[in-house]
Amino acid sequence: MAMKTMPKKLERLPELANNLWWSWNPEARAVWRMLDYPLWRTTVHNPVKMLHEIDDEMLKTKAADPAFVRHLNKVMLNYDHVMGNSDSWFVTNHKELTNKTIGYFSFEFGMHVSLPIYSGGLGILSGDHIKEAGDIGLPFVGVGFMYPQGYFRQRIPSHGWQESHYEHLDMEKSPVELVRDEEGNILQISVDIGDQTVNAQVWHIKVGRAKLYLMDTDVDSNAPWNRELSARLYGGDTETRIRQEIMLGIGGVRLLRKLGITPEIYHMNEGHSAFLVLELVREIVAKTGCSFHEAALQVRPKSIFTTHTPVPAGHDAFGFNLMDKYFGQYWEQLGLDRTGFMNLGAHEESWGEAFNMTVLALKMSGAANGVSQLHAEVSRDMWQSVWPEKEVDDIPIIGVTNGIHVPTWTALPFENLLNKYFGPDWVDRHDDQAMWERINDIPDQEIWDIHIDLRDKLFDEIRSRTRKRWVAGHRDATQVLTTGAFLSNRALTIGFARRFATYKRATLIFRDPDRLKRILMNPHRPVQIIFAGKAHPADDPGKHLIQTIYNIAKSHDWGGRIAFLEDYDMHMGRYLKQGSDIWLNTPRRPREASGTSGMKAALNGVPNMSILDGWWVEGYNGANGWAIGEGIDYDDPDEQDAADAESMYQLLEQEIVPLYYDRDRDGVPRGWVQLMKESIRSNGAKFSMRRMVKEYTEQLYIPAMKS
Ligand SMILES: *Cc1c(COP(=O)(O)O)cnc(C)c1O
């Protein structure tokens, strides 16, 4: 079914729907709500789908509605101004560099719920990065994969063991467009992977001013095995993985060439794309006949690498046998022999020596960074072997702490509130700390009212999901209970949602069940906890944690005060991070490289209660939330768990619960609202994606552009 033909006055609606910019511009979002609110809801905020499914009568009515047409025209005027990029930060401050493109490579991009091609933090970070890069006017091109089946959808049957299923993305009804060549044929790139040639078509996604190109190997000319290569995100075994990474790194460079794009800088977001440096070397060697060493001297200054985890298993490494299979024909094109080639990535893994993508990226980059200051410190230690001649403090891995895209993650009522108190241009100034200092101008009552409203929205969403599943016949009564039907809109609500990796210790709060029960089931001051998150399909220990919590949620002993919401994604994440009262994070320090969900909560006045790990080491100031534990590293994990759990119980019993229930005559918890305000004031600018992308620009991109 094709998109509907638009009446003249609405003819630019498809253009607006096809640039994700609408998703972080409040007035553009309002266009879709005003156009057809029920359809906006049923399509789960997918305007392209709306324009396929909308009634012709409705289009006629809206075209004849002057208020709607006026609003749309105003939005499009703003859109044209933004796309003109005449006064952005980068253009204003670095005009002479605006012709130098940055190529940003990532395995996943999480931009909107309608494009489920992300699994968690890494993808959301890439999505936020590309949005902000465009917002501040950087010449920025993203490269990644289109996964026609995306990341898995999670379902939890009554035994609690996570099941995964995949859904085909309907490209027709997504904001994506196939790239065509000048003759109008579908553009294809090809890469030799082992002894086969793999072809890919390319999808273009408009992300504000930035461009994103996603490769898709599901084309007729490929053998079935190769068609599957980019079918799913993180769906395969090690061999699939190396083939995907060859496609991303080497195919990605070829894709840019085919599009006539020559980046000045290549930013590898995580090691998945690190093969791209080999392709850059190969190009130079082929063209000039120079040695590997000489070519590498040209490639390094343009290459930037960001590492994202201190967990060793999070760094891809491939056995030399696989490397032989896939690079046996390639290394001589680089002017290397086998030993020289393998040395680029050689690293001792827990299972023996292998080719490690992080080592390759570090050796071939001019600059590298970790994603928080603590993570950078841990990374310098972790990767010292790459620079055996250097002291640990001199290892060239700097810290650029992550951030979040503020326009994406600010709840609508807060957006309106900040418009009122900070001025309607507040979004343009959101990395200016001085602006956030004015938070105390806002009356407590207004902040609290908004919070109550967002909390009610969370519970409405929970109940409506539960109802839908019940109606669809997928649920028995215990499952209705576990998905939160018994939660109260008024009890102190702790939110915990993230990937279920074991180091995140989702079950830590249950270490002393009796003590926790006393906290939760206090009749006068009840507390409840909402969990959500997916375990990686191959991570059985992670699935086990989900099952443990699921069984607790089911049990009568816990009085319906624990819920586990299925199928965590960006959409549900918004509700949870905006509607919980506290955001809980309990990683095993120092394994949480940064964490970003806590930043999203903090921005919406939901204070964090977190281990001093990742971003919270920098975020916590003593008055904007709570620190679990002392911020020290332990040798004995059990000792660490015991100390952290004890700290958490004490905080809840002595500080958090009493403060939350201490209400004024007007029902407002003054002390709590003070904390909410401090959370917003101290985090809004500091953990914004704008601050982060400007840091990348000034510390990494510009020096590389000028080198
Ligand atoms: C922000 C976000 C994450 C990242 O959360 P962490 O704090 O890094 O665990 C994961 N998933 C979704 C859907 C998010 O929005």
Coordinates of C-alpha atoms and ligand atoms in Angstrom, one line a residue, residues 118 120-121 124 409 498 504 568-570 577 592 595-598 600, ligand 1:
Y118 CA 19.5 -1.1 18.4
G120 CA 20.9 -0.9 24.2
G121 CA 23.2 1.7 25.5
I124 CA 21.2 4.8 21.8
W409 CA 14.9 12.6 26.4
R498 CA 18.7 -2.0 31.4
K504 CA 24.7 -5.0 36.4
Y568 CA 12.1 -3.0 27.1
D569 CA 12.7 -0.5 24.3
M570 CA 13.1 3.2 23.8
K577 CA 12.8 7.1 33.2
E592 CA 29.8 0.2 34.0
G595 CA 25.6 4.2 31.7
T596 CA 23.2 6.7 30.2
S597 CA 19.8 5.7 31.5
G598 CA 20.5 7.5 34.7
K600 CA 17.8 10.5 31.2
Ligands
LIG1 C1 19.4 4.8 27.6 C2 19.1 3.4 27.2 C3 19.9 2.3 27.5 C4 21.2 2.5 28.2 O1 21.1 2.3 29.6 P1 22.3 2.0 30.6 O2 22.1 3.0 31.7 O3 23.5 2.3 29.8 O4 22.2 0.6 31.0 C5 19.5 1.1 27.2 N1 18.3 0.8 26.6 C6 17.5 1.8 26.3 C7 16.2 1.5 25.6 C8 17.8 3.2 26.6 O5 17.0 4.1 26.3

